[in-house]
mmCIF file of C-alpha atoms in Angstrom:
data_model
loop_
_atom_site.group_PDB
_atom_site.id
_atom_site.type_symbol
_atom_site.label_atom_id
_atom_site.label_comp_id
_atom_site.label_asym_id
_atom_site.label_seq_id
_atom_site.Cartn_x
_atom_site.Cartn_y
_atom_site.Cartn_z
ATOM 1 C CA MET P 19 36.182 -34.169 -24.477
ATOM 2 C CA ALA P 20 35.987 -31.501 -27.132
ATOM 3 C CA TYR P 21 33.796 -29.711 -29.664
ATOM 4 C CA GLU P 22 34.856 -29.461 -33.317
ATOM 5 C CA VAL P 23 34.527 -26.016 -34.920
ATOM 6 C CA ASN P 24 35.964 -25.267 -38.342
ATOM 7 C CA GLY P 25 38.551 -27.995 -37.870
ATOM 8 C CA LYS P 26 39.549 -26.649 -34.438
ATOM 9 C CA THR P 27 38.950 -28.557 -31.236
ATOM 10 C CA VAL P 28 37.628 -26.817 -28.150
ATOM 11 C CA GLU P 29 37.919 -28.615 -24.817
ATOM 12 C CA HIS P 30 34.893 -28.958 -22.573
ATOM 13 C CA ASP P 31 34.084 -30.583 -19.229
ATOM 14 C CA GLU P 32 31.895 -33.632 -18.665
ATOM 15 C CA GLU P 33 28.762 -31.471 -18.729
ATOM 16 C CA GLY P 34 29.683 -29.657 -21.926
ATOM 17 C CA TYR P 35 30.851 -26.323 -20.498
ATOM 18 C CA ILE P 36 33.939 -25.129 -22.335
ATOM 19 C CA THR P 37 37.135 -25.162 -20.307
ATOM 20 C CA ASN P 38 38.726 -21.999 -21.637
ATOM 21 C CA LEU P 39 36.280 -19.110 -21.856
ATOM 22 C CA SER P 40 38.323 -17.345 -24.513
ATOM 23 C CA ASP P 41 37.748 -20.251 -26.928
ATOM 24 C CA TRP P 42 34.204 -19.046 -27.499
ATOM 25 C CA SER P 43 32.932 -17.924 -30.883
ATOM 26 C CA LYS P 44 29.517 -17.554 -32.515
ATOM 27 C CA GLU P 45 30.252 -20.651 -34.576
ATOM 28 C CA LEU P 46 31.042 -22.602 -31.412
ATOM 29 C CA ALA P 47 27.760 -21.401 -29.879
ATOM 30 C CA GLU P 48 25.900 -22.877 -32.867
ATOM 31 C CA VAL P 49 27.727 -26.192 -32.403
ATOM 32 C CA ILE P 50 26.921 -26.374 -28.672
ATOM 33 C CA ALA P 51 23.305 -25.392 -29.389
ATOM 34 C CA LYS P 52 22.966 -28.231 -31.883
ATOM 35 C CA GLU P 53 24.155 -30.713 -29.245
ATOM 36 C CA GLU P 54 21.507 -29.287 -26.936
ATOM 37 C CA ASN P 55 18.877 -29.680 -29.708
ATOM 38 C CA ILE P 56 18.337 -25.954 -29.879
ATOM 39 C CA ASP P 57 17.851 -24.011 -33.093
ATOM 40 C CA MET P 58 19.353 -20.614 -32.453
ATOM 41 C CA THR P 59 16.877 -17.790 -33.246
ATOM 42 C CA ASP P 60 17.252 -14.052 -32.613
ATOM 43 C CA GLU P 61 15.469 -14.581 -29.302
ATOM 44 C CA HIS P 62 18.010 -17.215 -28.262
ATOM 45 C CA TRP P 63 20.869 -14.941 -29.242
ATOM 46 C CA GLU P 64 19.368 -12.109 -27.223
ATOM 47 C CA VAL P 65 19.572 -14.232 -24.067
ATOM 48 C CA VAL P 66 23.027 -15.590 -24.881
ATOM 49 C CA ASN P 67 24.390 -12.117 -25.575
ATOM 50 C CA PHE P 68 22.759 -10.813 -22.437
ATOM 51 C CA LEU P 69 24.455 -13.536 -20.381
ATOM 52 C CA ARG P 70 27.824 -12.716 -21.912
ATOM 53 C CA GLU P 71 27.350 -9.047 -21.039
ATOM 54 C CA TYR P 72 26.360 -9.983 -17.499
ATOM 55 C CA TYR P 73 29.466 -12.142 -17.143
ATOM 56 C CA ASP P 74 31.621 -9.393 -18.558
ATOM 57 C CA GLU P 75 30.343 -6.956 -15.959
ATOM 58 C CA TYR P 76 30.145 -9.174 -12.861
ATOM 59 C CA GLN P 77 32.463 -12.121 -13.631
ATOM 60 C CA ILE P 78 29.746 -14.641 -12.801
ATOM 61 C CA ALA P 79 27.023 -16.478 -14.652
ATOM 62 C CA PRO P 80 23.818 -15.475 -12.866
ATOM 63 C CA ALA P 81 21.471 -17.932 -11.145
ATOM 64 C CA ILE P 82 18.131 -18.322 -12.945
ATOM 65 C CA ARG P 83 16.281 -16.111 -10.453
ATOM 66 C CA VAL P 84 18.802 -13.345 -11.026
ATOM 67 C CA LEU P 85 18.716 -13.820 -14.805
ATOM 68 C CA VAL P 86 14.919 -13.458 -14.848
ATOM 69 C CA LYS P 87 15.101 -10.301 -12.784
ATOM 70 C CA ALA P 88 17.845 -8.762 -14.900
ATOM 71 C CA MET P 89 16.085 -9.695 -18.170
ATOM 72 C CA LYS P 90 12.892 -8.131 -16.872
ATOM 73 C CA LYS P 91 14.713 -4.928 -16.116
ATOM 74 C CA LYS P 92 16.291 -4.742 -19.560
ATOM 75 C CA PHE P 93 13.643 -6.223 -21.876
ATOM 76 C CA GLY P 94 10.443 -5.938 -19.854
ATOM 77 C CA PRO P 95 8.136 -8.561 -18.301
ATOM 78 C CA GLU P 96 7.309 -10.312 -21.640
ATOM 79 C CA LYS P 97 10.881 -11.588 -21.754
ATOM 80 C CA GLY P 98 11.836 -11.375 -18.109
ATOM 81 C CA ASN P 99 9.891 -14.407 -16.935
ATOM 82 C CA ASN P 100 10.514 -18.091 -16.379
ATOM 83 C CA LYS P 101 8.019 -19.309 -19.014
ATOM 84 C CA TYR P 102 9.577 -17.338 -21.844
ATOM 85 C CA LEU P 103 13.086 -18.438 -20.931
ATOM 86 C CA TYR P 104 12.124 -22.102 -20.477
ATOM 87 C CA GLU P 105 10.426 -22.100 -23.875
ATOM 88 C CA LEU P 106 13.688 -21.004 -25.432
ATOM 89 C CA PHE P 107 15.879 -23.283 -23.289
ATOM 90 C CA PRO P 108 13.738 -26.212 -22.103
ATOM 91 C CA TYR P 109 16.459 -27.883 -20.034
ATOM 92 C CA GLY P 110 17.003 -24.814 -17.893
ATOM 93 C CA PRO P 111 17.733 -21.349 -19.267
ATOM 94 C CA ALA P 112 20.620 -20.587 -16.954
ATOM 95 C CA LYS P 113 22.242 -23.958 -17.582
ATOM 96 C CA GLN P 114 21.721 -24.362 -21.318
ATOM 97 C CA ALA P 115 22.086 -20.727 -22.282
ATOM 98 C CA CYS P 116 25.254 -20.370 -20.201
ATOM 99 C CA LYS P 117 26.737 -23.416 -21.887
ATOM 100 C CA ILE P 118 25.976 -21.963 -25.319
ATOM 101 C CA ALA P 119 27.322 -18.579 -24.208
ATOM 102 C CA GLY P 120 30.619 -20.241 -23.260
ATOM 103 C CA LEU P 121 30.283 -19.377 -19.585
ATOM 104 C CA PRO P 122 30.842 -21.559 -16.535
ATOM 105 C CA LYS P 123 27.899 -23.258 -14.894
ATOM 106 C CA PRO P 124 25.871 -20.584 -13.092
ATOM 107 C CA THR P 125 26.878 -19.769 -9.537
ATOM 108 C CA GLY P 126 24.053 -20.923 -7.326
ATOM 109 C CA CYS P 127 23.056 -23.670 -9.735
ATOM 110 C CA VAL P 128 23.578 -26.799 -7.658
ATOM 111 C CA MET C 66 9.784 -12.859 9.829
ATOM 112 C CA SER C 67 8.214 -15.905 8.185
ATOM 113 C CA GLU C 68 8.764 -19.364 9.566
ATOM 114 C CA GLY C 69 11.789 -21.316 8.440
ATOM 115 C CA VAL C 70 13.740 -18.189 7.544
ATOM 116 C CA LYS C 71 16.937 -17.925 9.511
ATOM 117 C CA LYS C 72 19.275 -15.009 9.821
ATOM 118 C CA PHE C 73 22.641 -15.903 8.297
ATOM 119 C CA LEU C 74 25.719 -13.791 8.834
ATOM 120 C CA TYR C 75 28.801 -14.362 6.704
ATOM 121 C CA VAL C 76 31.840 -13.008 8.535
ATOM 122 C CA ASN C 77 34.789 -11.990 6.350
ATOM 123 C CA ARG C 78 38.097 -11.409 8.144
ATOM 124 C CA LYS C 79 40.729 -12.180 5.496
ATOM 125 C CA ALA C 80 42.394 -10.014 2.863
ATOM 126 C CA PRO C 81 41.351 -10.871 -0.705
ATOM 127 C CA HIS C 82 44.365 -12.414 -2.425
ATOM 128 C CA GLY C 83 46.587 -14.013 0.205
ATOM 129 C CA THR C 84 44.254 -16.943 0.773
ATOM 130 C CA ILE C 85 41.306 -18.523 -1.018
ATOM 131 C CA TYR C 86 38.899 -17.598 1.817
ATOM 132 C CA ALA C 87 37.558 -14.369 0.297
ATOM 133 C CA LEU C 88 36.653 -15.908 -3.048
ATOM 134 C CA GLU C 89 35.244 -19.043 -1.433
ATOM 135 C CA ALA C 90 33.111 -16.941 0.916
ATOM 136 C CA LEU C 91 31.720 -14.943 -1.981
ATOM 137 C CA GLU C 92 30.785 -18.117 -3.854
ATOM 138 C CA VAL C 93 29.130 -19.628 -0.807
ATOM 139 C CA VAL C 94 27.152 -16.415 -0.297
ATOM 140 C CA LEU C 95 25.914 -16.467 -3.902
ATOM 141 C CA ILE C 96 25.013 -20.149 -3.761
ATOM 142 C CA GLY C 97 23.351 -19.727 -0.373
ATOM 143 C CA ALA C 98 21.305 -16.812 -1.705
ATOM 144 C CA ALA C 99 19.224 -19.303 -3.699
ATOM 145 C CA PHE C 100 17.771 -20.626 -0.434
ATOM 146 C CA GLU C 101 15.984 -17.349 0.325
ATOM 147 C CA GLN C 102 17.218 -16.873 3.849
ATOM 148 C CA ASP C 103 17.870 -13.539 5.523
ATOM 149 C CA VAL C 104 21.508 -12.952 4.618
ATOM 150 C CA SER C 105 23.919 -10.302 5.885
ATOM 151 C CA LEU C 106 27.628 -9.883 5.283
ATOM 152 C CA ALA C 107 30.144 -8.598 7.808
ATOM 153 C CA PHE C 108 33.604 -7.288 6.951
ATOM 154 C CA LEU C 109 36.092 -6.747 9.762
ATOM 155 C CA ASP C 110 39.825 -7.021 10.433
ATOM 156 C CA ASP C 111 41.671 -7.644 7.124
ATOM 157 C CA GLY C 112 38.306 -8.555 5.570
ATOM 158 C CA VAL C 113 37.729 -4.834 4.928
ATOM 159 C CA PHE C 114 40.501 -5.000 2.305
ATOM 160 C CA GLN C 115 38.146 -7.115 0.174
ATOM 161 C CA LEU C 116 36.001 -4.052 -0.418
ATOM 162 C CA VAL C 117 38.763 -1.591 -1.268
ATOM 163 C CA LYS C 118 38.012 -0.631 -4.865
ATOM 164 C CA GLY C 119 40.362 -0.579 -7.806
ATOM 165 C CA TRP C 120 41.782 -4.102 -7.913
ATOM 166 C CA ASP C 121 43.827 -5.013 -10.949
ATOM 167 C CA THR C 122 44.813 -8.674 -10.739
ATOM 168 C CA SER C 123 46.108 -8.923 -14.295
ATOM 169 C CA GLU C 124 49.726 -9.389 -13.248
ATOM 170 C CA LEU C 125 48.765 -11.992 -10.660
ATOM 171 C CA GLY C 126 47.293 -14.107 -13.420
ATOM 172 C CA SER C 127 44.192 -14.734 -11.319
ATOM 173 C CA LYS C 128 40.597 -13.817 -11.941
ATOM 174 C CA ASN C 129 39.523 -10.393 -10.721
ATOM 175 C CA PHE C 130 36.466 -11.277 -8.667
ATOM 176 C CA GLN C 131 35.924 -7.769 -7.345
ATOM 177 C CA PRO C 132 33.122 -6.986 -9.849
ATOM 178 C CA THR C 133 31.224 -9.965 -8.449
ATOM 179 C CA TYR C 134 30.682 -8.136 -5.161
ATOM 180 C CA THR C 135 28.613 -5.595 -7.077
ATOM 181 C CA ALA C 136 26.243 -8.397 -8.146
ATOM 182 C CA LEU C 137 25.260 -9.055 -4.519
ATOM 183 C CA GLY C 138 22.367 -6.610 -4.881
ATOM 184 C CA ASP C 139 20.962 -8.714 -7.757
ATOM 185 C CA TYR C 140 21.039 -11.655 -5.365
ATOM 186 C CA ASP C 141 18.884 -9.675 -2.888
ATOM 187 C CA ILE C 142 21.717 -9.137 -0.451
ATOM 188 C CA SER C 143 21.255 -5.644 0.894
ATOM 189 C CA LYS C 144 22.992 -5.705 4.266
ATOM 190 C CA VAL C 145 26.757 -5.342 4.171
ATOM 191 C CA PHE C 146 28.209 -4.321 7.514
ATOM 192 C CA VAL C 147 31.738 -2.908 7.638
ATOM 193 C CA GLU C 148 33.495 -2.297 10.935
ATOM 194 C CA ARG C 149 34.641 1.290 11.437
ATOM 195 C CA GLU C 150 37.547 0.458 13.760
ATOM 196 C CA SER C 151 38.925 -2.055 11.265
ATOM 197 C CA LEU C 152 38.829 0.630 8.545
ATOM 198 C CA GLU C 153 40.467 3.241 10.768
ATOM 199 C CA GLU C 154 43.242 0.925 11.954
ATOM 200 C CA ARG C 155 44.149 0.398 8.303
ATOM 201 C CA GLY C 156 43.969 4.073 7.315
ATOM 202 C CA LEU C 157 40.811 3.535 5.273
ATOM 203 C CA THR C 158 37.543 5.412 5.026
ATOM 204 C CA GLU C 159 34.195 4.575 3.459
ATOM 205 C CA ALA C 160 35.332 6.533 0.378
ATOM 206 C CA ASP C 161 37.895 3.787 -0.342
ATOM 207 C CA LEU C 162 35.201 1.137 -0.604
ATOM 208 C CA LEU C 163 33.330 -0.265 -3.578
ATOM 209 C CA GLU C 164 29.850 1.071 -4.136
ATOM 210 C CA LEU C 165 27.449 -1.737 -3.395
ATOM 211 C CA THR C 166 23.790 -1.115 -4.075
ATOM 212 C CA TYR C 167 20.443 -2.871 -4.062
ATOM 213 C CA GLU C 168 16.984 -1.941 -5.277
ATOM 214 C CA ASP C 169 14.488 -1.458 -2.482
ATOM 215 C CA GLU C 170 11.304 -3.342 -3.355
ATOM 216 C CA ASP C 171 9.365 -1.452 -0.685
ATOM 217 C CA ASP C 172 10.430 1.944 -1.994
ATOM 218 C CA ASP C 173 9.557 1.767 -5.709
ATOM 219 C CA TRP C 174 12.834 -0.055 -6.476
ATOM 220 C CA ALA C 175 14.926 2.943 -5.500
ATOM 221 C CA GLU C 176 18.663 2.215 -5.655
ATOM 222 C CA LYS C 177 20.222 2.330 -2.210
ATOM 223 C CA SER C 178 23.626 1.648 -0.718
ATOM 224 C CA SER C 179 24.059 -1.766 0.897
ATOM 225 C CA ILE C 180 27.078 -0.731 2.929
ATOM 226 C CA ARG C 181 26.621 0.236 6.545
ATOM 227 C CA VAL C 182 29.680 1.231 8.498
ATOM 228 C CA VAL C 183 29.174 0.158 12.112
ATOM 229 C CA SER C 184 31.194 0.371 15.308
ATOM 230 C CA ARG C 185 32.925 -2.631 16.857
ATOM 231 C CA GLU C 186 30.255 -2.722 19.540
ATOM 232 C CA GLU C 187 27.479 -2.710 16.939
ATOM 233 C CA MET C 188 29.284 -5.483 15.076
ATOM 234 C CA ALA C 189 29.272 -7.595 18.239
ATOM 235 C CA GLU C 190 25.527 -6.977 18.525
ATOM 236 C CA ILE C 191 24.969 -7.945 14.884
ATOM 237 C CA MET C 192 26.811 -11.216 15.494
ATOM 238 C CA ALA C 193 24.672 -11.871 18.561
ATOM 239 C CA GLU C 194 21.438 -11.177 16.631
ATOM 240 C CA ASN C 195 22.029 -13.678 13.858
ATOM 241 C CA ASP C 196 20.994 -17.341 14.042
ATOM 242 C CA VAL C 197 23.872 -18.795 12.061
ATOM 243 C CA ILE C 198 27.387 -17.417 11.656
ATOM 244 C CA LEU C 199 29.642 -18.623 8.867
ATOM 245 C CA SER C 200 33.229 -17.418 9.192
ATOM 246 C CA PHE C 201 35.775 -17.025 6.458
ATOM 247 C CA MET G 246 21.623 -15.766 23.468
ATOM 248 C CA ALA G 247 25.087 -16.868 24.386
ATOM 249 C CA MET G 248 27.682 -17.704 21.790
ATOM 250 C CA LEU G 249 30.559 -20.162 21.773
ATOM 251 C CA HIS G 250 33.615 -18.662 20.093
ATOM 252 C CA ILE G 251 36.241 -21.107 18.903
ATOM 253 C CA VAL G 252 39.783 -19.861 18.347
ATOM 254 C CA ASN G 253 42.576 -22.043 16.952
ATOM 255 C CA LYS G 254 45.495 -19.692 16.304
ATOM 256 C CA SER G 255 48.285 -18.695 18.653
ATOM 257 C CA PRO G 256 47.791 -15.127 19.935
ATOM 258 C CA TYR G 257 51.506 -14.580 19.316
ATOM 259 C CA GLU G 258 51.067 -15.299 15.606
ATOM 260 C CA THR G 259 47.764 -13.669 14.643
ATOM 261 C CA GLY G 260 45.276 -11.122 15.976
ATOM 262 C CA THR G 261 42.439 -13.622 15.848
ATOM 263 C CA LEU G 262 42.039 -14.011 19.611
ATOM 264 C CA GLU G 263 42.188 -10.259 20.093
ATOM 265 C CA SER G 264 39.501 -9.730 17.479
ATOM 266 C CA CYS G 265 37.379 -12.455 19.060
ATOM 267 C CA LEU G 266 37.693 -10.830 22.486
ATOM 268 C CA ASN G 267 36.726 -7.485 20.941
ATOM 269 C CA HIS G 268 33.443 -9.018 19.799
ATOM 270 C CA ALA G 269 32.615 -11.484 22.576
ATOM 271 C CA ARG G 270 29.795 -10.390 24.838
ATOM 272 C CA GLU G 271 28.944 -11.032 28.444
ATOM 273 C CA GLY G 272 27.882 -14.645 28.950
ATOM 274 C CA ASP G 273 29.777 -15.906 25.900
ATOM 275 C CA THR G 274 32.404 -18.626 26.103
ATOM 276 C CA VAL G 275 35.727 -18.690 24.263
ATOM 277 C CA LEU G 276 37.099 -22.162 23.615
ATOM 278 C CA LEU G 277 40.819 -22.319 22.881
ATOM 279 C CA ILE G 278 41.917 -25.202 20.673
ATOM 280 C CA GLU G 279 45.021 -26.137 18.675
ATOM 281 C CA ASP G 280 47.686 -23.394 18.894
ATOM 282 C CA ALA G 281 45.247 -21.042 20.633
ATOM 283 C CA VAL G 282 45.773 -22.995 23.876
ATOM 284 C CA TYR G 283 49.081 -21.117 24.265
ATOM 285 C CA ALA G 284 46.936 -18.073 25.118
ATOM 286 C CA ALA G 285 45.926 -19.707 28.402
ATOM 287 C CA MET G 286 49.467 -20.101 29.729
ATOM 288 C CA LYS G 287 50.266 -18.254 32.941
ATOM 289 C CA GLY G 288 52.760 -15.429 32.606
ATOM 290 C CA GLY G 289 52.213 -14.939 28.887
ATOM 291 C CA ARG G 290 51.158 -11.612 27.418
ATOM 292 C CA ALA G 291 47.928 -13.157 26.104
ATOM 293 C CA ALA G 292 46.924 -14.342 29.584
ATOM 294 C CA ASN G 293 46.440 -10.693 30.566
ATOM 295 C CA ALA G 294 43.937 -10.279 27.740
ATOM 296 C CA LEU G 295 42.023 -13.262 29.086
ATOM 297 C CA SER G 296 41.811 -11.832 32.589
ATOM 298 C CA ALA G 297 40.797 -8.448 31.167
ATOM 299 C CA ALA G 298 37.796 -9.898 29.306
ATOM 300 C CA LYS G 299 35.072 -9.420 31.886
ATOM 301 C CA GLY G 300 32.001 -11.634 31.849
ATOM 302 C CA VAL G 301 33.480 -13.962 29.227
ATOM 303 C CA LYS G 302 34.215 -17.587 30.146
ATOM 304 C CA PHE G 303 37.257 -19.449 28.882
ATOM 305 C CA ALA G 304 37.955 -23.089 28.194
ATOM 306 C CA ALA G 305 40.934 -24.897 26.674
ATOM 307 C CA LEU G 306 40.952 -28.316 25.031
ATOM 308 C CA SER G 307 42.884 -30.893 27.069
ATOM 309 C CA ALA G 308 44.119 -32.896 24.079
ATOM 310 C CA ASP G 309 45.802 -29.795 22.657
ATOM 311 C CA LEU G 310 47.280 -28.792 26.025
ATOM 312 C CA LYS G 311 48.695 -32.283 26.563
ATOM 313 C CA ALA G 312 50.102 -32.505 23.066
ATOM 314 C CA ARG G 313 52.024 -29.283 23.705
ATOM 315 C CA GLY G 314 53.315 -30.291 27.101
ATOM 316 C CA ILE G 315 51.254 -27.707 28.939
ATOM 317 C CA GLY G 316 50.265 -29.062 32.366
ATOM 318 C CA GLU G 317 47.067 -27.872 34.012
ATOM 319 C CA ASP G 318 49.157 -26.082 36.659
ATOM 320 C CA ARG G 319 50.452 -23.785 33.909
ATOM 321 C CA ILE G 320 46.965 -22.672 32.910
ATOM 322 C CA VAL G 321 45.758 -19.245 33.912
ATOM 323 C CA GLU G 322 43.132 -19.292 36.649
ATOM 324 C CA GLY G 323 39.501 -19.327 35.586
ATOM 325 C CA THR G 324 40.118 -21.218 32.375
ATOM 326 C CA ALA G 325 38.348 -24.564 32.329
ATOM 327 C CA VAL G 326 40.123 -27.544 30.843
ATOM 328 C CA VAL G 327 37.701 -29.610 28.768
ATOM 329 C CA ASP G 328 37.992 -32.877 26.837
ATOM 330 C CA TYR G 329 36.222 -33.618 23.547
ATOM 331 C CA GLY G 330 33.041 -34.472 25.435
ATOM 332 C CA GLY G 331 33.251 -31.080 27.156
ATOM 333 C CA PHE G 332 33.688 -29.456 23.731
ATOM 334 C CA VAL G 333 30.381 -30.999 22.635
ATOM 335 C CA ASP G 334 28.705 -29.886 25.877
ATOM 336 C CA LEU G 335 29.807 -26.303 25.187
ATOM 337 C CA VAL G 336 28.382 -26.420 21.653
ATOM 338 C CA VAL G 337 25.075 -27.693 23.054
ATOM 339 C CA ALA G 338 24.991 -25.182 25.914
ATOM 340 C CA ASN G 339 25.326 -22.176 23.592
ATOM 341 C CA ASP G 340 22.779 -20.897 21.053
ATOM 342 C CA LYS G 341 25.358 -20.653 18.305
ATOM 343 C CA THR G 342 28.976 -21.090 17.479
ATOM 344 C CA GLN G 343 31.415 -18.868 15.691
ATOM 345 C CA SER G 344 34.748 -20.223 14.487
ATOM 346 C CA TRP G 345 37.381 -17.512 14.263
ATOM 347 C CA LEU G 346 39.500 -18.725 11.365
#
């Protein structure tokens, strides 16, 4: 199973998470987003970039509860809440946004 | 303590890289944190080596999961007990350990240290006080 | 609030039993299984540690003793020999269990 980006193939698992985290690129994110029926806006990118920074610092994709809390701390309560995040990523912000961000499935996401 | 909340103690007694126990324990702790129980971590025997800062696993070719310990505070885990005798036997002091912090909700989100160095006797008491003990 | 401690490593190979005994409290029981049953043999260095642990009860699993050729006459005094049913009884009789890996 693989995504096609600019003629390159990028392997992913049965749920669509990429196998090799270093394969990620902005173009790949757009491709994954399209498969998830998401039109990437600045707001989507803000969350995706935030997740990548979180992973970079802690080496884990945060559980949704932790993502909400961390978003609230950085961007304030308008963005650090479940409703806002679910509007951007209807099938689960931690799950969908992590997939687009090229991260593994969130730890604590059963 | 509200009903249905149990006190869970995760006991860590293995060094970080020789076996998979340390990493597995950390993952179980993070997954278990979603169930909103009262969670504490204990580090004793070679388990104290897990918290010695400054890992560089690049030449091992394995993931450096040390930064993940510092996310424990985000997961509302604020009680990390480290046994003093285990540190001393290994020539370690608290200064060798990672800084682990949490934000205290009851104190205007002040950042506080999660690490509490306790004696062997206190560690035995902590084990006795908890409802469920998971050993790694 | 008694605890059942389960140890499965030989005391001559690892410090697991020693660490367990350092944390066991009065009224607790230590169950020796697998290679830990060697700790209960009379005359061994580990047997002294067992007798020194005051207020702690000891049990050893019969299947593991038998498999290793350790007759009950070789077991240090005060250590109960239990079968799998006795193992279950010990789990039930204590408030919680800790496996010393």
